[in-house]
């Protein structure tokens, strides 16, 4: 019997935030990584729970997988990360793209994040474009895919050397959505539609059978179930925003017009100020309570806020 090759992959869908987290492991060594874990957060009460993250660790235990990495595809604006808790439970290192330093520069003054460590120091490793690392014996290549945010990266698990023509698996973050849905917004600070188009085309220039794993799904019209696995071929043939034949200028015009109509994500304010610090909440104040901030922006210059 020939050995099983390729990574083990289990997806965990959080319907409250439409986020997909992944447990990924090397079948040969049973070493693994968690990608984009979700902290269960109730914005109405300020309560945090770990059911979603615990489910991933329970699955890892059941599979016999030891976790070495917690990998973020970017600084998420729609959910809070459970990375630091998984790190405490497993000893894993938290990694993100080096573009996080630009995101921190943008948001440090917005939230007064004076305790944020400089140069991405809250994270254990900042990945460069083209950098390679291992999950067990799996060879992983980092692809910088900015546009949605400056820090966006994709993790490409390469086929083993014994199968040079094998299929890659890429965890694309918010660079792409399902092939029947489209692409992510580009109007966050540091985002850019033209840059996103070029990042997408970089992914779609890969072999057609390449598997693409999404970070979100919102059910395209006419589809009744959530989905998160696509291929380069499916994206090139069907994605309404970037399929073959869609030009960069068409995409930029569409994305700019579309983004102007979108509301801010429901968890934008708590997510950014926590995730930009690798999931670390502010220190507790004298009463023992931790607080997140809500910047106040008066719509009228004469608004009485005192």
XYZ file of C-alpha atoms in Angstrom:
306
model
C 0.000 0.000 0.000
C 1.426 3.396 -0.990
C 1.692 6.041 1.762
C -0.936 8.765 1.999
C 0.455 12.079 0.760
C -0.787 15.629 0.978
C -1.986 17.473 4.058
C -4.818 16.518 6.326
C -7.358 19.346 6.318
C -10.418 19.897 8.510
C -12.560 23.015 8.213
C -14.537 24.640 11.036
C -17.259 27.089 10.012
C -18.380 29.825 12.404
C -21.774 30.910 11.139
C -21.925 33.917 13.491
C -19.065 35.553 11.560
C -19.147 33.466 8.355
C -15.522 32.541 9.041
C -13.774 29.303 8.151
C -10.908 28.154 10.381
C -8.702 25.206 9.516
C -6.763 22.446 11.184
C -3.992 21.427 8.781
C -1.478 18.679 9.426
C 1.269 16.568 7.954
C 0.126 12.943 7.835
C 3.712 11.665 8.038
C 4.758 13.454 11.237
C 1.336 14.401 12.697
C 2.535 17.977 13.238
C 0.003 20.644 12.412
C -1.182 24.236 12.274
C -4.389 26.123 12.975
C -5.339 28.814 10.473
C -7.537 31.822 11.359
C -9.095 30.571 14.640
C -12.181 32.408 15.916
C -12.818 33.697 19.428
C -16.550 33.523 20.166
C -17.442 37.135 20.935
C -20.812 38.590 21.934
C -20.590 42.286 21.095
C -23.786 43.090 22.974
C -22.516 41.793 26.311
C -18.744 41.893 25.850
C -18.564 38.173 26.646
C -15.843 36.009 25.132
C -15.975 32.223 24.817
C -13.697 29.532 23.429
C -16.097 26.904 22.114
C -14.945 27.306 18.508
C -11.251 27.173 19.371
C -11.803 24.248 21.731
C -13.505 22.319 18.934
C -10.358 22.669 16.821
C -8.103 21.459 19.630
C -10.482 18.580 20.345
C -10.252 17.578 16.691
C -6.462 17.815 16.800
C -6.393 15.567 19.852
C -8.714 13.060 18.191
C -6.502 12.961 15.094
C -3.325 12.771 17.156
C -2.014 16.082 15.802
C 0.444 18.290 17.698
C 0.024 22.012 16.909
C 3.205 23.942 16.043
C 1.746 27.037 14.361
C -1.232 29.377 14.613
C -1.343 31.149 11.257
C -3.234 34.355 10.523
C -3.928 35.286 6.902
C -4.365 38.977 7.866
C -5.638 41.311 10.590
C -9.300 40.371 10.511
C -12.020 43.002 10.792
C -14.974 40.645 11.211
C -13.973 38.357 14.074
C -11.626 38.304 17.043
C -8.823 35.766 16.912
C -8.344 32.936 19.405
C -4.649 32.643 18.528
C -3.190 33.525 21.946
C -5.341 30.957 23.725
C -4.308 28.222 21.300
C -0.706 29.295 21.802
C -1.080 28.935 25.579
C -2.649 25.497 25.223
C -0.180 24.083 22.714
C 3.020 26.147 22.736
C 2.451 27.006 19.070
C 3.949 30.120 17.470
C 1.674 32.829 16.022
C 2.559 33.931 12.493
C 1.268 36.645 10.175
C 2.556 38.593 7.165
C 5.129 41.320 7.760
C 2.635 43.817 6.332
C 1.059 43.814 9.783
C 3.557 46.535 10.682
C 1.814 48.872 8.229
C -1.588 47.960 9.664
C -0.305 48.697 13.159
C 0.981 52.082 12.026
C -2.466 52.905 10.670
C -4.458 51.855 13.716
C -2.136 52.701 16.623
C -3.319 56.354 16.727
C -6.956 55.423 15.993
C -7.268 53.397 19.199
C -4.391 54.870 21.210
C -2.633 51.491 21.314
C 0.331 52.641 23.359
C 0.972 49.152 24.732
C 1.275 47.571 21.278
C 4.758 46.151 20.803
C 6.744 47.788 17.976
C 7.488 46.140 14.635
C 4.853 43.424 15.019
C 6.389 42.237 18.279
C 3.108 40.799 19.574
C 3.449 38.086 16.923
C 6.052 35.345 17.069
C 6.933 35.433 13.377
C 6.353 37.845 10.487
C 6.374 36.103 7.118
C 7.959 37.621 4.012
C 6.667 37.114 0.491
C 8.205 33.947 -0.894
C 9.372 32.706 2.482
C 9.149 28.980 3.094
C 8.608 27.112 6.329
C 7.463 23.664 7.374
C 4.485 22.110 9.036
C 6.038 18.784 9.922
C 7.496 17.681 6.593
C 5.064 19.788 4.544
C 6.744 22.587 2.590
C 4.731 25.823 2.849
C 5.290 28.889 0.684
C 4.042 32.314 1.754
C 2.445 34.531 -0.899
C 1.895 38.216 -0.146
C -1.597 39.027 -1.481
C -2.372 42.634 -0.475
C -5.361 44.642 -1.584
C -8.005 43.760 0.972
C -5.456 44.821 3.612
C -1.701 45.478 3.412
C -0.962 42.444 5.588
C -2.839 39.788 3.598
C -0.939 36.606 2.815
C -1.826 33.162 1.504
C -0.271 29.918 2.689
C 0.530 27.525 -0.166
C 1.221 23.937 0.838
C 3.402 22.537 -1.915
C 3.202 18.951 -3.157
C 5.923 16.623 -1.856
C 9.191 16.382 -3.771
C 8.257 12.835 -4.711
C 5.221 14.246 -6.562
C 6.484 17.449 -8.241
C 3.376 17.588 -10.430
C 1.014 17.131 -7.496
C -1.727 19.535 -6.430
C -1.072 22.501 -4.120
C -3.454 23.621 -1.367
C -3.647 27.371 -0.740
C -5.353 29.068 2.194
C -6.197 32.391 0.589
C -7.647 34.420 3.464
C -9.882 37.202 2.136
C -8.089 37.524 -1.198
C -10.866 35.507 -2.840
C -14.330 34.251 -1.981
C -16.069 31.267 -3.543
C -16.107 31.135 -7.330
C -19.842 31.886 -7.419
C -19.554 34.857 -5.044
C -16.625 37.155 -5.850
C -13.984 39.086 -3.950
C -13.529 41.034 -0.726
C -13.875 44.754 -0.183
C -10.868 47.067 -0.567
C -11.995 50.195 1.284
C -10.342 49.509 4.633
C -7.345 51.749 5.443
C -4.424 50.508 3.373
C -6.668 48.547 1.000
C -6.580 49.054 -2.755
C -8.693 47.506 -5.518
C -5.969 47.616 -8.144
C -3.576 45.855 -5.804
C -6.168 43.214 -4.983
C -6.760 42.481 -8.669
C -3.058 41.852 -9.170
C -2.897 39.640 -6.081
C -5.844 37.609 -7.346
C -4.283 37.183 -10.778
C -1.099 35.959 -9.130
C -3.135 33.174 -7.533
C -5.074 32.446 -10.700
C -1.867 32.071 -12.706
C -1.167 28.874 -10.748
C -2.053 25.452 -12.209
C -5.816 25.067 -12.775
C -6.173 22.105 -10.415
C -4.726 24.075 -7.466
C -7.105 23.878 -4.509
C -8.123 27.171 -2.897
C -9.485 27.269 0.645
C -11.583 30.301 1.606
C -11.647 32.201 4.907
C -15.309 33.243 4.521
C -18.511 32.256 2.808
C -21.840 34.075 2.587
C -23.818 31.719 0.288
C -24.053 33.090 -3.222
C -27.616 33.667 -4.501
C -29.144 30.321 -5.409
C -26.776 28.273 -3.224
C -28.335 26.752 -0.105
C -25.255 25.522 1.737
C -22.017 27.088 2.894
C -18.874 26.198 0.963
C -15.185 26.994 1.233
C -13.233 24.868 -1.257
C -12.617 26.017 -4.829
C -9.984 25.619 -7.546
C -8.062 27.964 -9.799
C -9.982 26.578 -12.778
C -13.353 27.259 -11.149
C -12.341 30.800 -10.197
C -11.075 31.599 -13.686
C -14.232 30.259 -15.293
C -16.916 31.488 -12.909
C -15.898 34.191 -10.425
C -18.135 37.136 -11.362
C -15.513 39.711 -10.351
C -12.242 38.283 -11.683
C -12.952 35.460 -14.115
C -10.972 35.333 -17.334
C -11.865 38.314 -19.501
C -12.432 40.714 -16.611
C -9.892 43.503 -16.947
C -8.130 45.323 -14.166
C -9.935 48.571 -15.014
C -13.321 46.840 -14.950
C -12.530 45.318 -11.579
C -11.327 48.585 -10.070
C -14.430 50.428 -11.274
C -16.752 47.721 -9.960
C -14.989 47.280 -6.627
C -14.768 51.037 -5.969
C -18.460 51.555 -6.688
C -19.498 48.498 -4.702
C -17.347 49.290 -1.664
C -18.865 52.772 -1.402
C -22.207 51.141 -0.551
C -20.958 48.790 2.173
C -21.425 49.318 5.898
C -18.627 48.687 8.363
C -18.394 45.074 9.620
C -20.320 44.543 12.848
C -17.195 43.589 14.813
C -14.779 45.997 13.152
C -13.922 48.072 16.239
C -13.244 45.258 18.724
C -11.620 43.037 16.084
C -8.995 45.462 14.835
C -7.720 46.622 18.200
C -7.404 43.027 19.442
C -6.180 41.299 16.275
C -3.504 43.881 15.501
C -1.926 42.792 18.807
C -2.063 39.080 17.917
C -5.273 38.631 19.893
C -4.025 40.306 23.055
C -6.637 42.328 24.948
C -5.688 45.513 26.807
C -4.431 45.124 30.353
C -7.029 45.137 33.094
C -7.617 48.495 34.763
C -7.599 49.137 38.510
C -11.002 47.495 38.909
C -9.770 44.292 37.306
C -11.789 44.768 34.103
C -10.388 44.926 30.557
C -11.918 47.506 28.219
C -11.991 47.971 24.470
C -12.342 51.426 22.942
C -14.964 52.928 20.644
C -13.649 56.047 18.861
C -16.322 58.734 18.703
C -16.740 60.559 15.396
C -19.298 63.372 15.428
C -21.110 63.760 12.126
C -21.534 67.501 12.740
C -18.696 69.789 13.827
C -21.019 71.560 16.271
C -22.155 68.354 17.967
C -22.192 68.753 21.740
C -20.176 65.814 23.076
C -19.000 67.264 26.360
